mmCIF file of C-alpha atoms in Angstrom:
data_model
loop_
_atom_site.group_PDB
_atom_site.id
_atom_site.type_symbol
_atom_site.label_atom_id
_atom_site.label_comp_id
_atom_site.label_asym_id
_atom_site.label_seq_id
_atom_site.Cartn_x
_atom_site.Cartn_y
_atom_site.Cartn_z
ATOM 1 C CA MET A 1 34.569 11.777 14.507
ATOM 2 C CA THR A 2 32.952 15.122 15.366
ATOM 3 C CA ARG A 3 34.451 18.500 16.263
ATOM 4 C CA ALA A 4 32.942 21.797 17.324
ATOM 5 C CA SER A 5 33.732 23.414 13.973
ATOM 6 C CA GLY A 6 32.539 20.661 11.691
ATOM 7 C CA ILE A 7 32.520 16.946 10.943
ATOM 8 C CA ILE A 8 35.232 14.714 9.541
ATOM 9 C CA ARG A 9 33.943 11.652 7.715
ATOM 10 C CA VAL A 10 36.300 8.791 6.946
ATOM 11 C CA ALA A 11 35.701 7.097 3.602
ATOM 12 C CA THR A 12 37.509 3.867 2.723
ATOM 13 C CA ILE A 13 37.835 2.964 -0.945
ATOM 14 C CA GLY A 14 39.763 -0.251 -1.505
ATOM 15 C CA ALA A 15 42.921 0.133 0.548
ATOM 16 C CA THR A 16 42.832 3.939 0.465
ATOM 17 C CA THR A 17 41.396 5.952 3.335
ATOM 18 C CA THR A 18 40.167 9.463 2.520
ATOM 19 C CA MET A 19 39.283 12.202 5.024
ATOM 20 C CA LEU A 20 36.302 14.246 3.863
ATOM 21 C CA TRP A 21 35.735 17.584 5.614
ATOM 22 C CA LEU A 22 32.186 18.836 5.943
ATOM 23 C CA SER A 23 31.384 22.392 6.966
ATOM 24 C CA PRO A 24 28.954 22.843 9.887
ATOM 25 C CA ALA A 25 26.187 23.954 7.506
ATOM 26 C CA ALA A 26 26.735 20.992 5.193
ATOM 27 C CA ALA A 27 26.922 18.619 8.141
ATOM 28 C CA ALA A 28 23.641 19.927 9.552
ATOM 29 C CA GLU A 29 21.998 19.608 6.152
ATOM 30 C CA GLN A 30 23.195 16.017 5.793
ATOM 31 C CA SER A 31 22.029 15.148 9.293
ATOM 32 C CA LEU A 32 18.421 16.146 8.551
ATOM 33 C CA PRO A 33 16.577 13.717 6.259
ATOM 34 C CA GLY A 34 13.265 14.344 4.557
ATOM 35 C CA ALA A 35 14.146 16.284 1.416
ATOM 36 C CA THR A 36 13.994 13.213 -0.808
ATOM 37 C CA VAL A 37 12.751 9.650 -0.584
ATOM 38 C CA GLU A 38 16.320 8.373 -0.837
ATOM 39 C CA SER A 39 17.386 10.312 2.268
ATOM 40 C CA VAL A 40 14.750 8.699 4.499
ATOM 41 C CA VAL A 41 15.143 5.232 2.970
ATOM 42 C CA ALA A 42 18.868 5.257 3.753
ATOM 43 C CA ILE A 43 18.207 6.102 7.410
ATOM 44 C CA ALA A 44 15.429 3.519 7.668
ATOM 45 C CA LYS A 45 17.811 0.773 6.529
ATOM 46 C CA ARG A 46 20.281 1.859 9.194
ATOM 47 C CA LEU A 47 18.071 2.694 12.168
ATOM 48 C CA ASN A 48 14.803 0.760 11.887
ATOM 49 C CA PRO A 49 14.782 -1.946 14.600
ATOM 50 C CA THR A 50 12.763 -4.345 12.440
ATOM 51 C CA VAL A 51 15.583 -4.391 9.899
ATOM 52 C CA ALA A 52 18.089 -4.981 12.700
ATOM 53 C CA ALA A 53 16.011 -7.903 13.990
ATOM 54 C CA ALA A 54 15.883 -9.470 10.518
ATOM 55 C CA SER A 55 19.648 -9.122 10.212
ATOM 56 C CA LEU A 56 20.155 -10.840 13.560
ATOM 57 C CA ASP A 57 17.813 -13.669 12.537
ATOM 58 C CA PHE A 58 19.941 -14.187 9.447
ATOM 59 C CA ASP A 59 23.125 -14.183 11.541
ATOM 60 C CA ALA A 60 21.620 -16.816 13.817
ATOM 61 C CA ALA A 61 20.693 -19.016 10.850
ATOM 62 C CA VAL A 62 24.177 -18.649 9.347
ATOM 63 C CA HIS A 63 25.842 -19.611 12.619
ATOM 64 C CA LYS A 64 23.552 -22.610 12.842
ATOM 65 C CA ILE A 65 25.155 -23.991 9.679
ATOM 66 C CA GLY A 66 28.285 -24.602 11.712
ATOM 67 C CA THR A 67 26.376 -26.873 14.090
ATOM 68 C CA ALA A 68 24.867 -29.075 11.363
ATOM 69 C CA GLY A 69 26.478 -32.076 9.703
ATOM 70 C CA VAL A 70 29.242 -32.546 12.270
ATOM 71 C CA LEU A 71 30.228 -35.474 14.430
ATOM 72 C CA ALA A 72 28.603 -35.719 17.833
ATOM 73 C CA ASP A 73 30.853 -35.335 20.859
ATOM 74 C CA PRO A 74 32.763 -38.540 21.600
ATOM 75 C CA THR A 75 32.121 -40.445 24.816
ATOM 76 C CA LEU A 76 35.014 -40.903 27.248
ATOM 77 C CA ILE A 77 34.793 -44.229 29.067
ATOM 78 C CA LEU A 78 36.484 -44.957 32.406
ATOM 79 C CA GLU A 79 35.871 -48.484 33.762
ATOM 80 C CA ALA A 80 37.083 -50.401 36.796
ATOM 81 C CA TRP A 81 36.712 -54.207 36.652
ATOM 82 C CA ASP A 82 37.063 -56.933 39.265
ATOM 83 C CA VAL A 83 36.814 -54.477 42.115
ATOM 84 C CA ASN A 84 37.012 -56.240 45.512
ATOM 85 C CA ARG A 85 38.667 -55.866 48.873
ATOM 86 C CA PHE A 86 42.047 -56.497 47.270
ATOM 87 C CA GLY A 87 41.660 -53.544 44.898
ATOM 88 C CA VAL A 88 40.914 -53.041 41.215
ATOM 89 C CA GLY A 89 41.605 -55.957 38.935
ATOM 90 C CA GLN A 90 41.393 -54.114 35.613
ATOM 91 C CA ARG A 91 41.307 -50.497 34.498
ATOM 92 C CA ARG A 92 39.851 -49.581 31.124
ATOM 93 C CA ILE A 93 40.114 -46.195 29.433
ATOM 94 C CA GLY A 94 38.463 -45.658 26.074
ATOM 95 C CA LEU A 95 36.489 -43.554 23.622
ATOM 96 C CA GLU A 96 33.311 -44.178 21.677
ATOM 97 C CA GLN A 97 32.197 -42.195 18.640
ATOM 98 C CA GLU A 98 28.915 -42.399 16.741
ATOM 99 C CA PHE A 99 29.066 -42.044 12.936
ATOM 100 C CA LYS A 100 26.208 -41.308 10.552
ATOM 101 C CA LEU A 101 26.646 -42.922 7.164
ATOM 102 C CA TRP A 102 24.968 -42.717 3.755
ATOM 103 C CA GLY A 103 25.532 -38.967 3.283
ATOM 104 C CA LYS A 104 23.441 -37.870 6.270
ATOM 105 C CA TYR A 105 25.948 -35.212 7.340
ATOM 106 C CA GLY A 106 25.853 -33.544 3.943
ATOM 107 C CA LEU A 107 22.065 -33.471 3.945
ATOM 108 C CA GLU A 108 22.024 -31.943 7.435
ATOM 109 C CA ARG A 109 24.357 -29.187 6.220
ATOM 110 C CA ASN A 110 22.165 -28.647 3.169
ATOM 111 C CA VAL A 111 19.071 -28.250 5.356
ATOM 112 C CA ALA A 112 20.873 -25.705 7.544
ATOM 113 C CA GLN A 113 22.085 -23.824 4.460
ATOM 114 C CA THR A 114 18.603 -23.616 2.949
ATOM 115 C CA ASP A 115 17.246 -22.434 6.310
ATOM 116 C CA ALA A 116 19.895 -19.691 6.274
ATOM 117 C CA ASP A 117 18.856 -18.772 2.730
ATOM 118 C CA ALA A 118 15.244 -18.582 3.903
ATOM 119 C CA ALA A 119 16.277 -16.253 6.741
ATOM 120 C CA LYS A 120 18.188 -14.097 4.260
ATOM 121 C CA PHE A 121 15.205 -13.795 1.944
ATOM 122 C CA GLN A 122 12.920 -13.086 4.899
ATOM 123 C CA GLY A 123 15.219 -10.252 5.918
ATOM 124 C CA ARG A 124 15.248 -8.923 2.366
ATOM 125 C CA ALA A 125 11.455 -9.058 2.291
ATOM 126 C CA THR A 126 11.383 -7.086 5.538
ATOM 127 C CA VAL A 127 13.616 -4.400 4.059
ATOM 128 C CA VAL A 128 11.650 -4.204 0.794
ATOM 129 C CA ASP A 129 8.369 -3.941 2.688
ATOM 130 C CA LEU A 130 9.809 -1.219 4.926
ATOM 131 C CA ILE A 131 11.031 0.764 1.913
ATOM 132 C CA ALA A 132 7.545 0.645 0.386
ATOM 133 C CA GLN A 133 6.069 1.967 3.634
ATOM 134 C CA VAL A 134 8.704 4.711 3.871
ATOM 135 C CA VAL A 135 8.092 5.794 0.262
ATOM 136 C CA ALA A 136 4.350 5.995 0.890
ATOM 137 C CA ALA A 137 4.867 7.887 4.163
ATOM 138 C CA HIS A 138 7.226 10.354 2.479
ATOM 139 C CA GLY A 139 4.576 10.954 -0.189
ATOM 140 C CA GLU A 140 2.062 11.777 2.542
ATOM 141 C CA TYR A 141 4.610 14.052 4.232
ATOM 142 C CA ASN A 142 5.272 15.840 0.941
ATOM 143 C CA ALA A 143 1.536 16.210 0.257
ATOM 144 C CA ALA A 144 0.920 17.573 3.761
ATOM 145 C CA TYR A 145 3.743 20.060 3.286
ATOM 146 C CA GLU A 146 2.315 21.259 -0.039
ATOM 147 C CA ALA A 147 -1.204 21.382 1.429
ATOM 148 C CA VAL A 148 0.073 23.801 4.070
ATOM 149 C CA GLY A 149 1.473 26.008 1.293
ATOM 150 C CA ILE A 150 -1.876 25.936 -0.528
ATOM 151 C CA SER A 151 -3.777 26.869 2.635
ATOM 152 C CA VAL A 152 -1.343 29.668 3.504
ATOM 153 C CA GLU A 153 -1.668 31.109 -0.011
ATOM 154 C CA ILE A 154 -5.477 30.981 0.152
ATOM 155 C CA LYS A 155 -5.424 32.693 3.554
ATOM 156 C CA ARG A 156 -3.164 35.400 2.132
ATOM 157 C CA ARG A 157 -5.575 36.053 -0.753
ATOM 158 C CA TYR A 158 -8.580 36.096 1.596
ATOM 159 C CA ASP A 159 -6.816 38.579 3.852
ATOM 160 C CA GLU A 160 -6.149 40.757 0.807
ATOM 161 C CA ILE A 161 -9.834 40.648 -0.134
ATOM 162 C CA LEU A 162 -10.846 41.489 3.419
ATOM 163 C CA GLY A 163 -8.437 44.441 3.466
ATOM 164 C CA LEU A 164 -9.761 45.628 0.129
ATOM 165 C CA LEU A 165 -13.368 45.501 1.352
ATOM 166 C CA ARG A 166 -12.565 47.365 4.554
ATOM 167 C CA SER A 167 -10.805 50.094 2.643
ATOM 168 C CA ARG A 168 -13.595 50.245 0.041
ATOM 169 C CA TYR A 169 -16.677 50.155 2.271
ATOM 170 C CA GLY A 170 -15.430 51.238 5.678
ATOM 171 C CA THR A 171 -17.614 50.427 8.679
ATOM 172 C CA THR A 172 -20.785 52.290 7.796
ATOM 173 C CA SER A 173 -21.473 51.045 4.289
ATOM 174 C CA VAL A 174 -24.688 49.335 3.394
ATOM 175 C CA ASP A 175 -22.504 46.639 1.867
ATOM 176 C CA GLN A 176 -21.073 45.740 5.276
ATOM 177 C CA GLN A 177 -22.460 42.225 4.657
ATOM 178 C CA ASP A 178 -19.637 41.603 2.153
ATOM 179 C CA VAL A 179 -17.103 42.494 4.857
ATOM 180 C CA ILE A 180 -18.711 39.985 7.204
ATOM 181 C CA LYS A 181 -18.588 37.279 4.534
ATOM 182 C CA ALA A 182 -14.928 38.020 3.899
ATOM 183 C CA GLU A 183 -14.149 37.912 7.626
ATOM 184 C CA ILE A 184 -15.847 34.508 7.924
ATOM 185 C CA GLU A 185 -13.957 33.146 4.918
ATOM 186 C CA ALA A 186 -10.647 34.561 6.218
ATOM 187 C CA ALA A 187 -11.240 32.939 9.623
ATOM 188 C CA THR A 188 -12.102 29.634 7.938
ATOM 189 C CA ALA A 189 -8.906 29.858 5.871
ATOM 190 C CA GLU A 190 -6.876 30.528 9.020
ATOM 191 C CA GLY A 191 -8.405 27.468 10.689
ATOM 192 C CA ASP A 192 -7.590 25.388 7.618
ATOM 193 C CA VAL A 193 -3.953 26.493 7.829
ATOM 194 C CA ILE A 194 -3.763 25.334 11.429
ATOM 195 C CA ARG A 195 -5.384 22.012 10.558
ATOM 196 C CA ARG A 196 -3.020 21.452 7.637
ATOM 197 C CA GLN A 197 -0.029 22.267 9.822
ATOM 198 C CA GLY A 198 -1.215 19.651 12.294
ATOM 199 C CA GLU A 199 -1.527 17.103 9.502
ATOM 200 C CA GLN A 200 2.011 17.934 8.389
ATOM 201 C CA LYS A 201 3.360 17.319 11.902
ATOM 202 C CA ALA A 202 1.444 14.039 12.114
ATOM 203 C CA ALA A 203 2.852 12.916 8.740
ATOM 204 C CA ALA A 204 6.358 13.819 9.899
ATOM 205 C CA ALA A 205 5.863 11.824 13.113
ATOM 206 C CA ARG A 206 4.711 8.765 11.144
ATOM 207 C CA LEU A 207 7.685 9.050 8.812
ATOM 208 C CA ASN A 208 10.113 9.401 11.727
ATOM 209 C CA ALA A 209 8.660 6.323 13.401
ATOM 210 C CA LEU A 210 9.146 4.263 10.231
ATOM 211 C CA ILE A 211 12.771 5.261 9.746
ATOM 212 C CA GLY A 212 13.641 4.627 13.395
ATOM 213 C CA ARG A 213 13.862 8.196 14.735
ATOM 214 C CA PRO A 214 11.971 9.883 17.595
ATOM 215 C CA SER A 215 8.567 11.128 16.484
ATOM 216 C CA LEU A 216 9.473 14.772 17.149
ATOM 217 C CA ALA A 217 12.857 14.628 15.421
ATOM 218 C CA PRO A 218 13.188 17.447 12.869
ATOM 219 C CA LEU A 219 12.813 16.774 9.163
ATOM 220 C CA THR A 220 13.894 19.076 6.381
ATOM 221 C CA ALA A 221 11.365 20.356 3.853
ATOM 222 C CA PRO A 222 10.590 17.904 1.032
ATOM 223 C CA THR A 223 11.687 18.871 -2.457
ATOM 224 C CA GLY A 224 8.705 17.292 -4.221
ATOM 225 C CA PHE A 225 7.285 13.974 -5.226
ATOM 226 C CA ARG A 226 9.642 11.327 -6.529
ATOM 227 C CA THR A 227 9.855 10.978 -10.306
ATOM 228 C CA LEU A 228 8.367 7.650 -11.353
ATOM 229 C CA LYS A 229 9.902 5.566 -14.108
ATOM 230 C CA ALA A 230 7.640 4.189 -16.823
ATOM 231 C CA VAL A 231 7.874 0.377 -17.057
ATOM 232 C CA SER A 232 5.765 -2.188 -18.856
ATOM 233 C CA LEU A 233 3.663 -4.806 -17.107
ATOM 234 C CA ALA A 234 5.775 -7.602 -18.616
ATOM 235 C CA GLN A 235 8.949 -6.039 -17.193
ATOM 236 C CA VAL A 236 7.519 -5.749 -13.685
ATOM 237 C CA GLN A 237 6.179 -9.307 -13.728
ATOM 238 C CA ALA A 238 9.530 -10.640 -14.922
ATOM 239 C CA LEU A 239 11.311 -8.755 -12.135
ATOM 240 C CA ALA A 240 8.838 -10.041 -9.573
ATOM 241 C CA ARG A 241 9.375 -13.657 -10.630
ATOM 242 C CA SER A 242 13.148 -13.329 -10.381
ATOM 243 C CA ALA A 243 13.656 -10.870 -7.517
ATOM 244 C CA ASN A 244 10.623 -10.964 -5.228
ATOM 245 C CA PRO A 245 12.054 -11.985 -1.837
ATOM 246 C CA MET A 246 8.877 -13.751 -0.730
ATOM 247 C CA LEU A 247 9.027 -15.968 -3.817
ATOM 248 C CA ALA A 248 12.692 -16.641 -3.097
ATOM 249 C CA LEU A 249 11.771 -17.417 0.517
ATOM 250 C CA ALA A 250 9.106 -19.878 -0.613
ATOM 251 C CA GLY A 251 11.636 -21.488 -2.941
ATOM 252 C CA ALA A 252 14.162 -21.836 -0.121
ATOM 253 C CA GLN A 253 11.519 -23.358 2.147
ATOM 254 C CA SER A 254 10.574 -25.830 -0.594
ATOM 255 C CA ASN A 255 14.236 -26.735 -1.048
ATOM 256 C CA SER A 256 14.626 -27.210 2.707
ATOM 257 C CA ALA A 257 11.601 -29.490 2.750
ATOM 258 C CA ALA A 258 13.092 -31.528 -0.107
ATOM 259 C CA GLN A 259 16.420 -31.903 1.722
ATOM 260 C CA THR A 260 14.588 -32.881 4.909
ATOM 261 C CA LYS A 261 12.588 -35.476 2.954
ATOM 262 C CA SER A 262 15.826 -36.982 1.606
ATOM 263 C CA LEU A 263 17.297 -37.055 5.111
ATOM 264 C CA THR A 264 14.166 -38.717 6.455
ATOM 265 C CA ASP A 265 14.405 -41.394 3.748
ATOM 266 C CA LEU A 266 17.819 -42.365 5.146
ATOM 267 C CA ASN A 267 16.363 -43.149 8.569
ATOM 268 C CA TYR A 268 15.964 -46.739 7.340
ATOM 269 C CA TYR A 269 19.762 -47.023 7.120
ATOM 270 C CA PRO A 270 21.593 -47.683 10.411
ATOM 271 C CA ASP A 271 24.225 -45.547 12.077
ATOM 272 C CA VAL A 272 27.329 -47.082 13.652
ATOM 273 C CA THR A 273 29.336 -46.518 16.808
ATOM 274 C CA LEU A 274 33.078 -47.238 16.969
ATOM 275 C CA GLY A 275 34.989 -47.569 20.225
ATOM 276 C CA ALA A 276 38.448 -48.399 21.510
ATOM 277 C CA LYS A 277 39.698 -49.114 25.047
ATOM 278 C CA TYR A 278 43.069 -49.435 26.707
ATOM 279 C CA VAL A 279 43.022 -52.206 29.344
ATOM 280 C CA GLN A 280 45.432 -52.322 32.288
ATOM 281 C CA ARG A 281 45.785 -55.681 34.092
ATOM 282 C CA PRO A 282 48.091 -55.717 37.109
ATOM 283 C CA GLY A 283 50.727 -58.437 36.767
ATOM 284 C CA THR A 284 50.141 -59.047 33.053
ATOM 285 C CA GLU A 285 50.681 -57.238 29.786
ATOM 286 C CA ASP A 286 48.307 -54.359 28.994
ATOM 287 C CA THR A 287 45.852 -55.015 26.151
ATOM 288 C CA GLY A 288 43.306 -53.211 24.014
ATOM 289 C CA GLU A 289 39.682 -53.657 23.021
ATOM 290 C CA PHE A 290 37.804 -52.481 19.961
ATOM 291 C CA MET A 291 34.050 -52.185 19.529
ATOM 292 C CA LEU A 292 31.639 -51.812 16.599
ATOM 293 C CA GLY A 293 27.988 -51.029 17.344
ATOM 294 C CA VAL A 294 25.164 -50.846 14.833
ATOM 295 C CA LYS A 295 21.901 -49.049 15.581
ATOM 296 C CA LEU A 296 19.131 -51.318 14.313
ATOM 297 C CA PRO A 297 16.186 -49.463 12.641
ATOM 298 C CA LEU A 298 13.526 -51.856 13.880
ATOM 299 C CA HIS A 299 10.594 -49.449 14.371
ATOM 300 C CA TYR A 300 9.656 -49.198 10.705
ATOM 301 C CA GLU A 301 6.170 -47.877 11.461
ATOM 302 C CA VAL A 302 7.732 -44.800 13.096
ATOM 303 C CA LYS A 303 10.053 -44.227 10.170
ATOM 304 C CA ASP A 304 7.204 -44.730 7.706
ATOM 305 C CA ALA A 305 5.208 -42.050 9.553
ATOM 306 C CA GLU A 306 8.192 -39.674 9.533
ATOM 307 C CA GLN A 307 8.678 -40.258 5.811
ATOM 308 C CA ARG A 308 5.015 -39.595 5.024
ATOM 309 C CA ALA A 309 5.065 -36.432 7.151
ATOM 310 C CA ALA A 310 8.187 -35.172 5.365
ATOM 311 C CA GLY A 311 6.581 -35.909 1.995
ATOM 312 C CA ALA A 312 3.439 -34.014 2.979
ATOM 313 C CA ARG A 313 5.507 -31.018 4.127
ATOM 314 C CA LEU A 314 7.380 -31.033 0.822
ATOM 315 C CA GLY A 315 4.145 -31.118 -1.167
ATOM 316 C CA ALA A 316 2.674 -28.316 0.924
ATOM 317 C CA ALA A 317 5.792 -26.159 0.442
ATOM 318 C CA GLN A 318 5.679 -26.673 -3.325
ATOM 319 C CA ALA A 319 1.947 -25.874 -3.443
ATOM 320 C CA ARG A 320 2.480 -22.684 -1.414
ATOM 321 C CA ASN A 321 5.288 -21.679 -3.740
ATOM 322 C CA GLU A 322 3.057 -22.035 -6.800
ATOM 323 C CA ALA A 323 0.129 -20.275 -5.117
ATOM 324 C CA LEU A 324 2.385 -17.390 -4.116
ATOM 325 C CA ARG A 325 3.722 -17.072 -7.662
ATOM 326 C CA LEU A 326 0.207 -16.820 -9.072
ATOM 327 C CA ARG A 327 -0.874 -14.365 -6.375
ATOM 328 C CA ILE A 328 2.129 -12.098 -6.948
ATOM 329 C CA ASP A 329 1.503 -12.115 -10.701
ATOM 330 C CA GLY A 330 -2.039 -10.940 -10.033
ATOM 331 C CA GLN A 331 -0.953 -8.325 -7.498
ATOM 332 C CA VAL A 332 1.640 -6.943 -9.906
ATOM 333 C CA ALA A 333 -0.996 -6.595 -12.614
ATOM 334 C CA ASP A 334 -3.371 -4.920 -10.156
ATOM 335 C CA ALA A 335 -0.721 -2.422 -9.046
ATOM 336 C CA TRP A 336 0.470 -1.736 -12.604
ATOM 337 C CA PHE A 337 -2.998 -0.976 -13.968
ATOM 338 C CA SER A 338 -3.686 1.259 -10.947
ATOM 339 C CA VAL A 339 -0.434 3.156 -11.528
ATOM 340 C CA ASP A 340 -1.195 3.511 -15.243
ATOM 341 C CA ALA A 341 -4.674 4.889 -14.538
ATOM 342 C CA LEU A 342 -3.446 7.239 -11.808
ATOM 343 C CA ARG A 343 -0.755 8.657 -14.100
ATOM 344 C CA ARG A 344 -3.434 9.594 -16.637
ATOM 345 C CA VAL A 345 -5.760 11.082 -14.039
ATOM 346 C CA VAL A 346 -2.931 13.178 -12.549
ATOM 347 C CA GLN A 347 -2.073 14.419 -16.022
ATOM 348 C CA ILE A 348 -5.715 15.344 -16.682
ATOM 349 C CA TYR A 349 -5.972 17.241 -13.394
ATOM 350 C CA ALA A 350 -2.664 19.037 -13.971
ATOM 351 C CA SER A 351 -3.313 20.000 -17.589
ATOM 352 C CA ARG A 352 -7.104 20.370 -17.866
ATOM 353 C CA GLN A 353 -8.480 21.227 -14.422
ATOM 354 C CA LEU A 354 -5.777 23.165 -12.620
ATOM 355 C CA PRO A 355 -5.094 25.900 -15.256
ATOM 356 C CA PRO A 356 -8.802 26.759 -15.804
ATOM 357 C CA SER A 357 -9.385 26.847 -12.044
ATOM 358 C CA ARG A 358 -6.528 29.318 -11.614
ATOM 359 C CA SER A 359 -7.821 31.407 -14.494
ATOM 360 C CA SER A 360 -11.272 31.407 -12.893
ATOM 361 C CA VAL A 361 -9.805 32.774 -9.667
ATOM 362 C CA ASP A 362 -7.897 35.499 -11.522
ATOM 363 C CA ASN A 363 -10.969 36.475 -13.549
ATOM 364 C CA ALA A 364 -13.220 36.561 -10.491
ATOM 365 C CA ARG A 365 -10.742 38.693 -8.521
ATOM 366 C CA ASN A 366 -10.213 41.090 -11.417
ATOM 367 C CA GLY A 367 -13.960 41.352 -11.965
ATOM 368 C CA PHE A 368 -14.570 42.028 -8.295
ATOM 369 C CA GLN A 369 -11.929 44.727 -8.189
ATOM 370 C CA ALA A 370 -13.458 46.282 -11.302
ATOM 371 C CA GLY A 371 -16.953 46.012 -9.812
ATOM 372 C CA THR A 372 -18.294 43.700 -12.540
ATOM 373 C CA SER A 373 -18.697 40.589 -10.354
ATOM 374 C CA ASP A 374 -19.792 39.947 -6.796
ATOM 375 C CA LEU A 375 -17.849 38.599 -3.847
ATOM 376 C CA SER A 376 -19.555 35.199 -3.888
ATOM 377 C CA SER A 377 -18.048 34.365 -7.288
ATOM 378 C CA VAL A 378 -14.581 35.108 -5.909
ATOM 379 C CA PHE A 379 -14.989 32.756 -2.968
ATOM 380 C CA GLU A 380 -16.603 30.094 -5.132
ATOM 381 C CA SER A 381 -13.681 30.144 -7.587
ATOM 382 C CA GLU A 382 -11.213 30.006 -4.678
ATOM 383 C CA ARG A 383 -12.969 26.955 -3.209
ATOM 384 C CA ARG A 384 -13.005 25.289 -6.614
ATOM 385 C CA LEU A 385 -9.273 25.878 -7.081
ATOM 386 C CA ARG A 386 -8.481 24.615 -3.580
ATOM 387 C CA ALA A 387 -10.546 21.459 -4.154
ATOM 388 C CA VAL A 388 -8.698 20.737 -7.409
ATOM 389 C CA GLN A 389 -5.295 21.342 -5.796
ATOM 390 C CA LEU A 390 -6.047 19.097 -2.815
ATOM 391 C CA ASP A 391 -7.570 16.385 -5.008
ATOM 392 C CA LEU A 392 -4.458 16.493 -7.165
ATOM 393 C CA LEU A 393 -2.278 16.047 -4.072
ATOM 394 C CA LYS A 394 -4.344 13.035 -2.990
ATOM 395 C CA LEU A 395 -3.971 11.505 -6.446
ATOM 396 C CA LYS A 396 -0.210 12.040 -6.360
ATOM 397 C CA VAL A 397 0.034 10.384 -2.939
ATOM 398 C CA GLU A 398 -2.021 7.443 -4.175
ATOM 399 C CA LEU A 399 0.200 7.176 -7.243
ATOM 400 C CA GLN A 400 3.351 7.176 -5.109
ATOM 401 C CA THR A 401 1.855 4.536 -2.814
ATOM 402 C CA LYS A 402 0.767 2.256 -5.665
ATOM 403 C CA TYR A 403 4.131 2.618 -7.363
ATOM 404 C CA ALA A 404 5.888 1.737 -4.090
ATOM 405 C CA GLU A 405 3.645 -1.334 -3.827
ATOM 406 C CA MET A 406 4.623 -2.313 -7.362
ATOM 407 C CA GLU A 407 8.302 -1.933 -6.450
ATOM 408 C CA ARG A 408 7.775 -4.056 -3.335
ATOM 409 C CA LEU A 409 6.295 -6.822 -5.462
ATOM 410 C CA ALA A 410 9.137 -6.497 -7.985
ATOM 411 C CA GLY A 411 11.668 -6.911 -5.178
ATOM 412 C CA GLY A 412 13.255 -3.478 -5.307
ATOM 413 C CA SER A 413 13.512 -0.144 -7.069
ATOM 414 C CA LEU A 414 12.342 -0.119 -10.686
#
C-alpha cells in the first residue's frame, strides 16, 4: 500500500503480520536496483517474462497430473426395444464403464508426475541461466560506470595541464605547440568521456531488459564488483552433479521414458468394460442386465512396434543423460580453470601494473611542472595508466562472467 508521505510494507512471519514503515527516501532507494548484483537478481526473478513463462509451464504440468490415471467418463445408455406402431416394447437404461487393469493407472500417474518434475527442472534451469546473464550484465554495467569515472578523471587532469600551459606560455610563446598538443589531448579526453557515458547507458539498457524493466528505467550507481568466493574444482563438480537443473531435467526425462516403457509393455494385457442395465417390460416384472466386455489385444505387430519405440526412447534418454553429465563435468573444469587464471591476472594487474603506472603519471607531471621533462612524457604516462585501468576492468568483467557461468553449471550461487 502506498501513501504520499511514504510506503507501508506488510510482512507476514508465521501467523504474525508486521507493518514496516519506510521513509520516502528509503522507499525511493529500495525501488531503484543496480547497486548490487543481488538487487537486480531479485527483480529479474520477479519481473522477467521468461521466468513467468517457465512457472506457468510448470503449473500446467502439475495440473496435468490430475488428468492422468483416472477412470474414463462412463457411458450412459438409453435403449428402446420392440418399437412398432403399438409403442415401445422394452426400455433399457444403463451405464458402461471401461477399466484398465494391471497397474496401468498408477503408471500413467507416474508418467505425469515425472513430466511435472521435468517442467520444474526446466523452469529452474531457466532461472539459473537468467541469473548468470544478469550477473554478467551487472558486471558490464559496473565496469562501464567505473570507465566513465576513469575518463572523467583523465579529462580533469588534461584540463589542468592545458590551463597550466596557457598560464605559463600565453598566446605568443614559441612553445605554443605544447598548448596545441594539450588542446588536442583534452578534446580527445572529452570525446572519450562522452563515448564511455554512452557505453554506460547501453549497459544499463541491457541490464534493464534482462531483469524485465523498460530499457530507460533508472538504475542506481553500482557499489563495485561482487566478491567471489574461492571454491575447489572438486566442490564445484560435486555441486554440478547434484544440483545442476539440466542434469536433473535429463534424469526426469529418463525416468519418464522408463515409466512409459513399462506402460507400453502392459499393452499386451486387455482392458475390460463393465455395464449394467435396468429393463422395463410393460405388463411384466422389470429386470436387469449385466455385461462384461474384454478388449482383445490381437494386433501384436502394432504393440511390438510400440514396445520397441518405447525402448529406443528410453535408451536415447539414458544416453543423453550420460552425455550431458560428461559435458557438464568438462564445462565446469573449463570455467574453473578460467576463473583461477583470471583471479591471478587481476591480482598481477592490481598489484604490479597499476601502482607503477600511477607513479609514472605522478613523476611525469611533477617533472613537467619542474621543467625537467617534456609534455609528451606526461601524455604517454597518462595513456599507459588509462590502458592498464581499462584492461583491468575488462579482466574483472571477464572474471565475473566466468564465475557466473561456473555458478550456472553448479546449479546456483556458490
